[in-house]
Coordinates of C-alpha atoms in Angstrom, one line a residue:
M1 CA -9.7 -13.8 -7.1
Q2 CA -6.1 -14.0 -7.3
S3 CA -5.5 -16.4 -9.6
Y4 CA -9.1 -14.1 -12.1
L5 CA -6.5 -11.2 -12.5
K6 CA -4.1 -13.9 -13.2
S7 CA -5.3 -16.0 -15.9
L8 CA -6.4 -11.9 -17.3
L9 CA -3.2 -10.3 -17.7
S10 CA -2.0 -14.3 -19.3
T11 CA -4.9 -13.1 -21.3
Y12 CA -4.1 -10.1 -23.0
P13 CA -0.3 -9.8 -22.8
Q14 CA -0.6 -6.6 -25.4
I15 CA -2.3 -4.6 -22.5
A16 CA -1.6 -6.7 -19.6
V17 CA 0.7 -4.1 -18.1
I18 CA -2.4 -1.6 -18.6
L19 CA -4.3 -3.9 -16.7
S20 CA -1.8 -4.5 -14.3
V21 CA -1.4 -0.7 -13.4
L22 CA -5.9 0.0 -13.1
I23 CA -5.8 -3.2 -10.9
S24 CA -3.4 -1.4 -8.9
I25 CA -5.1 2.1 -8.9
V26 CA -8.9 -0.2 -8.2
V27 CA -7.0 -1.7 -5.3
S28 CA -5.9 1.8 -3.8
I29 CA -8.9 3.8 -4.5
L30 CA -11.1 1.1 -3.2
G31 CA -7.5 0.8 0.2
F32 CA -8.8 -2.4 1.7
I33 CA -7.2 -4.6 0.3
P34 CA -3.3 -5.3 -0.1
S35 CA -1.0 -4.8 -2.5
T36 CA 1.1 -7.4 -2.1
F37 CA -1.5 -9.9 -3.8
V38 CA -0.9 -7.4 -7.4
T39 CA 2.9 -7.9 -6.8
A40 CA 2.3 -11.6 -6.8
I41 CA 0.1 -10.8 -10.2
N42 CA 3.0 -9.2 -11.5
L43 CA 6.8 -11.2 -10.3
K44 CA 4.4 -14.5 -11.4
I45 CA 3.3 -13.3 -14.9
F46 CA 6.2 -10.8 -15.9
G47 CA 9.0 -12.1 -14.0
L48 CA 11.5 -10.7 -10.8
W49 CA 12.4 -7.5 -12.4
E50 CA 9.3 -6.8 -15.2
G51 CA 6.9 -6.8 -12.4
T52 CA 8.7 -4.7 -10.5
I53 CA 9.1 -1.9 -12.8
I54 CA 5.5 -2.0 -13.4
S55 CA 4.6 -2.6 -9.5
F56 CA 6.6 0.7 -9.0
L57 CA 5.2 2.1 -11.7
G58 CA 1.1 1.4 -10.4
E59 CA 2.1 2.3 -7.0
V60 CA 3.5 5.5 -7.8
I61 CA 0.0 6.3 -10.3
E62 CA -2.3 4.9 -8.1
A63 CA -0.6 7.3 -5.0
I64 CA -1.1 10.4 -7.1
I65 CA -4.5 9.0 -8.6
S66 CA -5.8 8.4 -5.1
F67 CA -4.4 12.0 -3.7
V68 CA -6.4 13.6 -6.1
L69 CA -9.8 12.2 -5.5
Y70 CA -9.3 12.3 -1.2
R71 CA -8.4 15.7 -1.4
K72 CA -11.8 16.4 -3.9
G73 CA -13.9 13.5 -1.2
F74 CA -12.9 13.5 1.7
N75 CA -11.7 17.5 2.5
R76 CA -14.4 19.6 3.7
I77 CA -15.1 16.4 5.3
V78 CA -12.4 16.2 7.3
E79 CA -11.9 19.3 8.5
Q80 CA -15.8 19.4 9.7
K81 CA -15.2 16.8 11.3
V82 CA -11.5 17.9 12.8
S83 CA -12.5 21.4 14.3
K84 CA -13.3 19.5 17.5
Y85 CA -9.9 17.6 17.8
P86 CA -6.8 20.7 17.4
K87 CA -4.5 17.6 18.3
V88 CA -5.6 16.2 14.7
Q89 CA -6.4 19.2 13.1
Q90 CA -1.5 20.3 14.0
L91 CA -1.1 16.7 12.3
L92 CA -3.6 17.4 9.0
H93 CA -2.1 21.0 8.7
V94 CA 1.9 19.9 8.8
T95 CA 3.8 21.6 5.8
G96 CA 6.6 21.1 3.5
K97 CA 10.1 19.1 5.1
E98 CA 7.8 18.2 7.9
A99 CA 5.0 16.5 5.5
F100 CA 8.1 15.5 2.8
L101 CA 9.8 13.5 6.1
M102 CA 5.9 11.8 7.0
V103 CA 5.5 10.6 4.1
F104 CA 9.0 9.4 3.2
S105 CA 9.0 7.7 6.9
L106 CA 6.0 6.2 6.9
R107 CA 6.2 5.0 3.1
L108 CA 9.1 3.2 4.3
M109 CA 7.7 0.7 6.4
P110 CA 6.1 -1.8 3.8
F111 CA 3.7 -2.9 5.8
V112 CA 1.4 0.5 6.8
P113 CA -1.5 1.0 4.3
S114 CA -0.6 2.7 1.6
S115 CA -4.5 4.2 1.6
I116 CA -4.5 4.9 5.4
V117 CA -0.6 7.7 4.3
T118 CA -1.9 8.7 0.7
F119 CA -5.7 9.8 2.6
L120 CA -4.8 10.9 5.8
S121 CA -1.9 14.2 3.1
A122 CA -5.1 14.2 0.6
V123 CA -6.7 15.6 3.7
G124 CA -3.8 17.5 4.9
K125 CA -2.5 20.6 3.8
M126 CA 0.2 18.7 2.3
S127 CA 0.8 19.8 -1.5
P128 CA 0.8 17.2 -4.6
F129 CA 4.5 18.1 -5.4
H130 CA 5.6 17.3 -2.8
F131 CA 3.6 14.2 -1.5
F132 CA 4.2 12.4 -4.9
M133 CA 8.5 12.9 -4.2
A134 CA 8.0 11.7 -0.5
S135 CA 5.7 8.4 -1.5
T136 CA 7.8 7.6 -5.1
L137 CA 10.9 8.3 -2.3
G138 CA 9.4 5.9 0.2
K139 CA 7.9 3.9 -2.0
I140 CA 11.2 2.2 -3.5
P141 CA 13.0 0.5 -0.4
A142 CA 9.3 -0.3 0.5
L143 CA 8.6 -2.1 -3.0
A144 CA 11.7 -3.4 -2.4
I145 CA 11.3 -5.3 1.0
E146 CA 7.3 -6.4 -0.2
V147 CA 9.1 -8.0 -3.7
Y148 CA 12.0 -9.9 -1.8
S149 CA 9.1 -11.2 0.3
T150 CA 6.2 -12.3 -2.8
Y151 CA 9.0 -13.5 -5.0
Q152 CA 10.1 -15.7 -1.9
I153 CA 7.1 -16.9 -1.1
V154 CA 5.7 -17.8 -5.0
T155 CA 8.6 -18.8 -6.3
W156 CA 8.6 -21.7 -2.4
T157 CA 12.4 -21.4 -1.5
K158 CA 13.5 -21.2 2.0
Q159 CA 12.7 -17.9 3.1
G160 CA 10.1 -18.1 1.6
K161 CA 9.1 -20.6 3.7
F162 CA 10.3 -19.1 6.8
L163 CA 8.5 -16.2 5.8
L164 CA 5.2 -18.1 5.4
L165 CA 6.0 -20.8 9.3
C166 CA 6.8 -16.2 10.4
I167 CA 3.0 -14.4 9.5
S168 CA 1.1 -17.6 10.3
I169 CA 3.2 -17.6 14.1
F170 CA 2.5 -13.6 14.1
L171 CA -1.2 -14.3 13.1
L172 CA -1.9 -17.5 15.3
V173 CA 0.3 -15.1 18.8
Y174 CA -2.7 -12.8 17.8
G175 CA -5.7 -14.1 16.3
W176 CA -5.4 -16.3 20.4
R177 CA -4.4 -12.8 22.2
K178 CA -7.7 -12.0 20.6
W179 CA -10.3 -14.3 21.2
K180 CA -8.5 -14.6 24.3
S181 CA -9.1 -10.7 25.2
I182 CA -13.1 -11.2 23.3
S183 CA -13.1 -14.5 25.8
K184 CA -12.8 -13.1 29.3

């Protein structure tokens, strides 16, 4: 899939930026595909700085569109389901400065799934403006970390090799623990 998207963006350079942003939006709405692969493609095709700016633009636009779609589509359903759980209701009714800081802090963590943060914000009582500001400001450092990591791996530097080694060890340990817990 990644090679197909890279080929698509390379084939149509005049609309590659728009296509990349649209791909980011689709990835966000689907909610289960990590945006890192879009960042990797952007870095390969557009280079470090332009790829970073395009990835940031895509993530900001996709967050706004996803927020609106989630709010329109899931708000009533979640309200009905959550009425039985007062603790969850409290979380969804956070507003103002508290909601801003919550979204901002979650966005600072680059590997917290963006779609989950957007979904919880959308079905809650957070205003679209506060969400946009907190999400955008929080995305800056998170995307910087994501771009750095992805760039190191894509260009196969020593740091990239080390990052892949750490990720591989983590996945092996995690998989081993899961397998051991299942086999008991």
